[in-house]
Every structure is written in structure tokens, then in C-alpha cells.
XYZ file of C-alpha atoms in Angstrom:
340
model
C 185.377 -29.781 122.401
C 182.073 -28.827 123.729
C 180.573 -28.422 120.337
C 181.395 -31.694 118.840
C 181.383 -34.710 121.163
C 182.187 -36.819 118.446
C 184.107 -39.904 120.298
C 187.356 -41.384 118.770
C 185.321 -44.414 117.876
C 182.345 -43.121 116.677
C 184.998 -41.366 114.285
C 186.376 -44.409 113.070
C 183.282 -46.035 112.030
C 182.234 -42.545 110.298
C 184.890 -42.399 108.055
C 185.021 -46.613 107.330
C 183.282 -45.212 104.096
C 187.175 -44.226 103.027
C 188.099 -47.764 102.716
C 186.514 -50.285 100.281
C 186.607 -53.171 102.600
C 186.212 -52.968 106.314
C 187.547 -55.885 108.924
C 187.179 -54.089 111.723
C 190.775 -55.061 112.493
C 192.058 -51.632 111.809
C 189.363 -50.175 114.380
C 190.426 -52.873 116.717
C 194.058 -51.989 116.476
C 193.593 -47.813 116.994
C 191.054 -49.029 120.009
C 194.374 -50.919 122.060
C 196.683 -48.199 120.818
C 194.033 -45.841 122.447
C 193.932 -48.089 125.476
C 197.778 -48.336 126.182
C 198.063 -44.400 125.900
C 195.316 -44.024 128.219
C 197.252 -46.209 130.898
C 200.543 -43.954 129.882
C 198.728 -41.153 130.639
C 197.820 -42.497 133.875
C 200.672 -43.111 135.228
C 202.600 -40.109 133.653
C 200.567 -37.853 135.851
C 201.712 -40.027 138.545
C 204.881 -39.405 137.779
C 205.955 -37.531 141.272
C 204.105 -39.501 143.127
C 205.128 -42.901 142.289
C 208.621 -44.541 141.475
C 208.780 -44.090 138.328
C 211.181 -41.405 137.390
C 214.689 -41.494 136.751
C 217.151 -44.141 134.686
C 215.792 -47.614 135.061
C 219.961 -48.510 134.928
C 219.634 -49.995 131.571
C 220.184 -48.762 127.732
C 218.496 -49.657 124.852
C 219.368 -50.387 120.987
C 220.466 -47.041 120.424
C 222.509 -46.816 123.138
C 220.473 -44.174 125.085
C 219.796 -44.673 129.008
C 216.418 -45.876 129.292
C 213.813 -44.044 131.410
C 211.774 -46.020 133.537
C 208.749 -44.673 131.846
C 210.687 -46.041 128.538
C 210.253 -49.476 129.812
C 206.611 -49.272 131.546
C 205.392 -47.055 128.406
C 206.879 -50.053 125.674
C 205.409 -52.193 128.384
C 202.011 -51.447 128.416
C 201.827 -50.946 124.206
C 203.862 -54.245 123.315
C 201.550 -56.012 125.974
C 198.389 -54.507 124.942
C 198.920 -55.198 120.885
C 200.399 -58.315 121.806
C 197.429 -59.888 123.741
C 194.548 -58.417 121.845
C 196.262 -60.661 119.025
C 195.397 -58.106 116.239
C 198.260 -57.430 114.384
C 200.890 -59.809 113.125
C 204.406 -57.954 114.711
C 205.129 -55.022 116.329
C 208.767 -53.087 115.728
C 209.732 -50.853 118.753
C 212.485 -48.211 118.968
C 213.105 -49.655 122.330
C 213.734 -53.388 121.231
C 216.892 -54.447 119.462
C 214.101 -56.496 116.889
C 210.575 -56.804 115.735
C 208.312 -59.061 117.363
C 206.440 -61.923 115.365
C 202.866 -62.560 117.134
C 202.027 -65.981 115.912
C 198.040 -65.825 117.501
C 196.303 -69.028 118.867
C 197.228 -71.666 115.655
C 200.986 -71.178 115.483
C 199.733 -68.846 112.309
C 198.674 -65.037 111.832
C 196.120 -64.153 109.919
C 196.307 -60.169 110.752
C 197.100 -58.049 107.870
C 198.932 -55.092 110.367
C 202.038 -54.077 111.664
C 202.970 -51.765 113.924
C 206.153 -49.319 114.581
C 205.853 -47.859 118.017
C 208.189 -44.949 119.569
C 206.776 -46.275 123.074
C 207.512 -42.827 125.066
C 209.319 -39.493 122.718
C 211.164 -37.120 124.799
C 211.388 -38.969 128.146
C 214.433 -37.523 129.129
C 212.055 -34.362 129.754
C 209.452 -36.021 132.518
C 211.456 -35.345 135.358
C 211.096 -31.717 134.635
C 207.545 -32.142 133.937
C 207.652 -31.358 130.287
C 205.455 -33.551 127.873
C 206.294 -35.994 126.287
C 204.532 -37.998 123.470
C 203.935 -41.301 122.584
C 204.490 -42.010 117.909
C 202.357 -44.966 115.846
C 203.344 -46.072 112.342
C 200.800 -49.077 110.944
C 201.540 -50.569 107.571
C 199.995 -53.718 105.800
C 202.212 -56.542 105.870
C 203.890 -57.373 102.957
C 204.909 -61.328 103.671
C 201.747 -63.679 102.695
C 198.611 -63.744 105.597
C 199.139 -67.299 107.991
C 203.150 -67.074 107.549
C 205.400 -65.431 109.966
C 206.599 -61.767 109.340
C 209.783 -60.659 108.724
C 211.849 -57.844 108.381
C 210.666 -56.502 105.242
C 207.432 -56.043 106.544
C 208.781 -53.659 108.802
C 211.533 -51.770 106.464
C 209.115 -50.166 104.456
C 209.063 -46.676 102.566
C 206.719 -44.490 104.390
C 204.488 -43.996 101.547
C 203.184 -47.341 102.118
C 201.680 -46.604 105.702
C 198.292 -47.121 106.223
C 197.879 -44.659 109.272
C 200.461 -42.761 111.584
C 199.752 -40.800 114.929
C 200.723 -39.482 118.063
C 200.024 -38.829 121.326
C 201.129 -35.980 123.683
C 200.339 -36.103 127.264
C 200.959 -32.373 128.646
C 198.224 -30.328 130.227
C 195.678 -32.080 127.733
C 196.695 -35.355 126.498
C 195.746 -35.689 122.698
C 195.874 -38.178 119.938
C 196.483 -37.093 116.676
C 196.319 -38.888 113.776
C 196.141 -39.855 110.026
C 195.051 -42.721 107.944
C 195.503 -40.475 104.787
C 192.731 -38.477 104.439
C 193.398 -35.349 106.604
C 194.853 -35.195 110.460
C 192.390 -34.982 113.188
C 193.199 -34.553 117.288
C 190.762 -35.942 120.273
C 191.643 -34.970 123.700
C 191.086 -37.171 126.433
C 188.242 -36.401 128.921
C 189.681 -37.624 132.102
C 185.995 -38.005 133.846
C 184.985 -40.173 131.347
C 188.120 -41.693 129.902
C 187.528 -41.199 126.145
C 188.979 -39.089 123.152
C 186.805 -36.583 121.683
C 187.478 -34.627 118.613
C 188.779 -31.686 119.502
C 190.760 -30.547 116.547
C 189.139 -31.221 112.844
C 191.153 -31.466 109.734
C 193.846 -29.956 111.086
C 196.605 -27.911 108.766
C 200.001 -26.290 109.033
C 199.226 -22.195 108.367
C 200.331 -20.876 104.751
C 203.546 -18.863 106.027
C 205.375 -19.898 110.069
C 207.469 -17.987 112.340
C 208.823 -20.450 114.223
C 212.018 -22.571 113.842
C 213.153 -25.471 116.516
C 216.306 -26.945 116.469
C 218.809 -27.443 119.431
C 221.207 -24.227 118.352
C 223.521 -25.406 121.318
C 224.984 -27.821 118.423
C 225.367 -24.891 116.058
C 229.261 -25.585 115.610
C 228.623 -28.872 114.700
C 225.742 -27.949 112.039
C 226.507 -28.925 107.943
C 227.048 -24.768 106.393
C 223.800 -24.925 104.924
C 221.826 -24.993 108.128
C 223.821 -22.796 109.753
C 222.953 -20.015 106.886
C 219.578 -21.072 107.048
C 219.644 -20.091 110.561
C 221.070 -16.875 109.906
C 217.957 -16.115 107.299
C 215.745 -17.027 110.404
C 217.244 -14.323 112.428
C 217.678 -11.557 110.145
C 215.923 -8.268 110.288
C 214.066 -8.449 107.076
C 210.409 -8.952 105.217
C 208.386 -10.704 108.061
C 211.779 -12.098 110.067
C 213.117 -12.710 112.003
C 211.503 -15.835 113.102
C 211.001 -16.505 116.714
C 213.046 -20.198 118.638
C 211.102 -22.695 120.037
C 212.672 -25.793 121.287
C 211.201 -28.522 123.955
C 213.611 -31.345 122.892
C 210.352 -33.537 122.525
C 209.985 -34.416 119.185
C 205.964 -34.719 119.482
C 205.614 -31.231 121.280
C 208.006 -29.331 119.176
C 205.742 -30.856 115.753
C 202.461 -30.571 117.744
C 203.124 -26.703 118.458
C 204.416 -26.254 115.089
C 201.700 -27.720 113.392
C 198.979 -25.322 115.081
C 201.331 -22.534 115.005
C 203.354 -22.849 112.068
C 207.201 -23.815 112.046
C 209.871 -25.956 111.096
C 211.510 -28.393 112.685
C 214.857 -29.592 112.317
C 217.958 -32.428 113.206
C 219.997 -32.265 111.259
C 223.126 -34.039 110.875
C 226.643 -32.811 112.511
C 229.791 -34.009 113.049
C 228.600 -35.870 116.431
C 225.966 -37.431 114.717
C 226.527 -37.550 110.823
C 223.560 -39.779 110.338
C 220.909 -37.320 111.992
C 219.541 -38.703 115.726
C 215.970 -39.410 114.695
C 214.963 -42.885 113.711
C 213.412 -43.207 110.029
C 210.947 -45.549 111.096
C 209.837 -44.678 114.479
C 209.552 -41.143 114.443
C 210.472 -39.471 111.058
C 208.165 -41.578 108.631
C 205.212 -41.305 110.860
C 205.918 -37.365 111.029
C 205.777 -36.804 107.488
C 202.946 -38.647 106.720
C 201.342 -36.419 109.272
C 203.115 -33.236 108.245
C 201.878 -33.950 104.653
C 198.000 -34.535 105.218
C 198.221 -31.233 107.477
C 199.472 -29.498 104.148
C 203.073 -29.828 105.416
C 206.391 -31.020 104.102
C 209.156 -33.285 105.633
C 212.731 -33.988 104.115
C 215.830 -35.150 104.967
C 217.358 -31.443 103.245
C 217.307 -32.694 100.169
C 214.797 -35.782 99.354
C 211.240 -36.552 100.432
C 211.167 -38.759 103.819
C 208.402 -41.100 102.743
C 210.185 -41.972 99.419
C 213.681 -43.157 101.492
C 213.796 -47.317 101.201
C 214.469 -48.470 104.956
C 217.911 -50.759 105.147
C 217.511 -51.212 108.897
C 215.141 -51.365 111.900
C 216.575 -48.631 113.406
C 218.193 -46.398 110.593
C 218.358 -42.397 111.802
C 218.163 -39.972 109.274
C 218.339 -35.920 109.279
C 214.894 -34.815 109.489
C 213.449 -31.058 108.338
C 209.567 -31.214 109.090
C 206.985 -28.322 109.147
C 205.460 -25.403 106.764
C 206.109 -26.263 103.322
C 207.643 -22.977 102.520
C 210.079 -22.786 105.528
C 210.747 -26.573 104.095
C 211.684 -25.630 101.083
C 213.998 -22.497 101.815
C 215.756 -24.496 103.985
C 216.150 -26.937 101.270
C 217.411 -24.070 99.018
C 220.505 -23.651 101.586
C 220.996 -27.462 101.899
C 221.498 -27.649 97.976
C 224.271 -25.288 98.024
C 226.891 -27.726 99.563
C 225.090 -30.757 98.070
C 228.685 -32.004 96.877
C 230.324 -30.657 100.445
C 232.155 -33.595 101.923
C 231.094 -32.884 105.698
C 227.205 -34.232 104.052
């Protein structure tokens, strides 16, 4: 980082030359997005010091006990998109619907929305083990001045305009794409801005590593179990080494540098997969792929699945492109196997 002090903003307006016409709305939006993961941060560090770990007694859409960083983190990054008044609705996997932001005329006039996964892998902080923070932007699809509605949201993830993530853990970095390559900026805490830190970064050719939760092995579809076994045999350059957090942005972050695959799949628990298409698996894979990466759902590209619901889950296998596509090689074996 000490060689290239190149700020998060001053990379923005760099690479405006990518786009053929330039608002500033879209610098405006990755500016709040910055600012509400900067006041995560902050108070994530806190995190023994203040009240604010544990169940906040609630559960949201999905079900899952809520965190009380859940609700301060979707907090702080509904409130700060929601005030700055530049987008026209923001989707979050903590609220049972989108929310329209109608701006100072009753009308909107902002071309962006935004899927948030306010705070991944909170179930981790009272352990102290990071957690992450996932962005999806598209361009609305409903006319500019009219309200949004859900098909602005349920989008194929080929249509996004920029993804990210952040992961607060001994560094906190954001990482993200708008479709020309995936670059990282960790925070200075002195001076309270992201600085590149990471260029163009890229998935290595071959990985060793594999994460998936193996304590649901018995519940694993046949083909990932046998694609677990390859992983652990004793031949060519395997067996691979296991790597799990349970944190969906530290397991891909790790991966990505490293090399690895990750994987949820579906089981007979959960025969939909866990993840959430829009909040955490299409904004993956459109990072996965600019980092020369590959993301499926075992058998069909995650960007090219049509959304039917705000909060749709889906299997997800994300990482190396050749680990990707091995693992897709057992997955097509029981293709026609009723437990898919």
C-alpha cells in the first residue's frame, strides 16, 4: 500500500474513462456505500466493548436470528443510501421487501439500485472472526421519475453494473468490480480512507483449497460427495487442503488470493442451497468472473439464472475455474438423480 496511495476516489474518477457518460451518481453511490462500511467497521472493532453482540431477539425474512450487528449494520447502509437520495430503492437480505426512495418531488430521477447483504457471517463476531459486508448495483429497469418495482430488483446478474464487498478482519478491505477487473483498498484507520492495495486482482491458474461445511457431508447430493473424495485423494498435485470460516466474504476473499473453491450446495436440509441469489451469489460471480474465476450453481452459470423472488437461495460453487469445472463434471453425473 505504500507504493501506490491511490485513494478509492481518486480511482473512481480515473477509470470514469470506462463509461461513455458520467453523472457522477455512480461515484456518489460507491462514496455512501464507502461511508456506511466505514461506520461498520467502527463499531465492529467495538464489538467487546460495547453492547452490541449477541441476538437482538428478533428474526428476519429468512428466518435466521438476527445479530444485533445485523440490525445496526442494515441500519447504517439503508440510512446512509436512503438520505443521500441517490439511488431509487434499495433490496436488503434483512428486509422482507425492497424499499422505493421517492427523493424530494414525490418522483426519482436516480437511475440505481442497490442489493445489500448488510453484515455476511455475523453469527461469527462473537468469536471475533470477520465478517463482511456484499453490494450488488444494477440500473433500474422501470422508466426514470416513476416508482420502482420488483423487477428492478429480480434481475439476472449479468445485468449488474458493479458488485463488491467488504471484509472487516485485521485489515478491513473493499473489493470491488464495475466490470473491468477487481481491485481491493484497505482502509487506513489514521486517516479514514481506502487506498488501493490490491490491483487487478485474479484467481491463480490451478487452487488447493476447497471450503465447504463437511459436517453436512451426509446430507450432500452424490456428486459432491465424490467430488470431495477427488479433493482428498493421494494423487497428481492432491490432495487439496480444507478451509472453512463459515463467512461467505472471508472464505471467497482467501480463495481468491489463494486459489480455491467454494461451495453450498444443496442437501436434504436445505434442497434449495442456503445462499441468497441476489444478495450474495450474483454479486460473487460477477466478482469471481472479472478475477478470471467461475461461479455455478453445479450445473448452469449464476449470472444467467432469471430471479423469481427477492430472496430466492440457490446452490452456489464459486472459485478457480478449473476446480469449477471438475466439480461440475461430478454434478453432471446424477443430473437426472431425483435427490437434485
Amino acid at each position: 500500500m505504500e507504493q501506490n496511495n491511490l485513494t478509492l476516489g481518486e480511482f473512481i474518477i480515473e477509470n470514469q474513462k470506462h463509461y461513455k457518460s458520467t453523472t457522477g451518481e455512480f461515484s456518489r453511490l460507491l462514496s455512501s456505500i464507502k461511508l456506511a462500511a466505514k461506520i461498520v467497521n467502527h463499531k465492529v472493532n467495538k464489538a467487546g466493548l460495547v453492547d452490541i453482540l449477541g441476538d437482538a431477539g428478533d428474526t428476519n425474512i429468512q428466518g435466521e436470528d438476527q445479530q444485533k450487528l445485523d440490525v445496526f449494520a442494515n441500519k447504517v447502509f439503508m440510512q446512509t443510501l436512503i438520505n443521500r437520495e441517490i439511488v431509487c430503492g434499495i433490496a436488503s437480505e434483512e428486509e422482507e421487501d425492497f424499499v422505493t426512495i421517492k427523493g424530494k418531488h414525490g418522483t426519482n430521477e436516480n437511475k440505481y439500485v442497490v442489493l445489500i447483504d448488510p453484515l455476511d457471517g455475523s453469527s461469527n463476531i462473537d468469536v471475533n472472526v470477520s465478517v463482511g459486508t456484499i453490494f450488488s448495483i444494477y440500473r433500474r429497469v422501470t422508466p426514470m421519475g416513476t416508482p420502482v418495482e420488483k423487477k428492478d430488483f429480480l434481475q439476472c446478474g449479468n445485468q449488474q453494473v458493479a458488485a463488491g464487498y467488504v471484509v472487516y478482519g485485521t485489515s478491513t478491505m473493499l473489493v470491488y468490480t464495475s466490470g473491468h477487473g477487481v481491485n481491493g483498498f484497505t482502509l487506513n484507520p489514521a486517516i479514514g480512507s481506502f487506498h488501493l492495495s490490491h490491483p487487478n486482482m485474479k484467481y491463480p491458474e490451478k487452487g488447493k483449497i476447497y471450503s465447504i461445511n463437511e459436517g453436512n457431508y451426509v446430507h450432500f447430493p452424490q456428486g459432491v460427495k465424490d467430488y470431495l473424495k477427488y479433493c482428498q485423494e493421494e494423487k497428481e498435485d492432491r490432495p487439496y487442503t480444507s478451509r472453512y470460516i463459515g463467512s461467505l466474504v472471508s472464505d471467497f476473499h482467501r480463495n481468491m488470493i489463494k486459489g480455491g473453491i467454494y461451495i453450498y450446495p444443496t442437501s436434504f436440509i436445505g434442497p434449495k442451497g442456503k445462499l441468497r441469489l441476489l444478495y450474495e451469489c450474483n454479486p460473487m460471480a460477477f466478482l469471481a468472473e472479472q478475477a478470471n474465476g467461475k461461479a455455478s450453481d453445479g450445473y448452469q452459470r449464476i449470472l444467467d439464472i432469471k430471479p423469481t423472488e427477492l430472496h430466492q437461495r440457490v446452490p452456489f460453487f464459486c472459485g478457480s475455474k478449473d476446480m469449477v469445472n471438475k466439480a461440475e463434471e461430478f454434478m453432471a453425473k446424477y443430473a437426472d438423480d431425483a435427490n437434485y
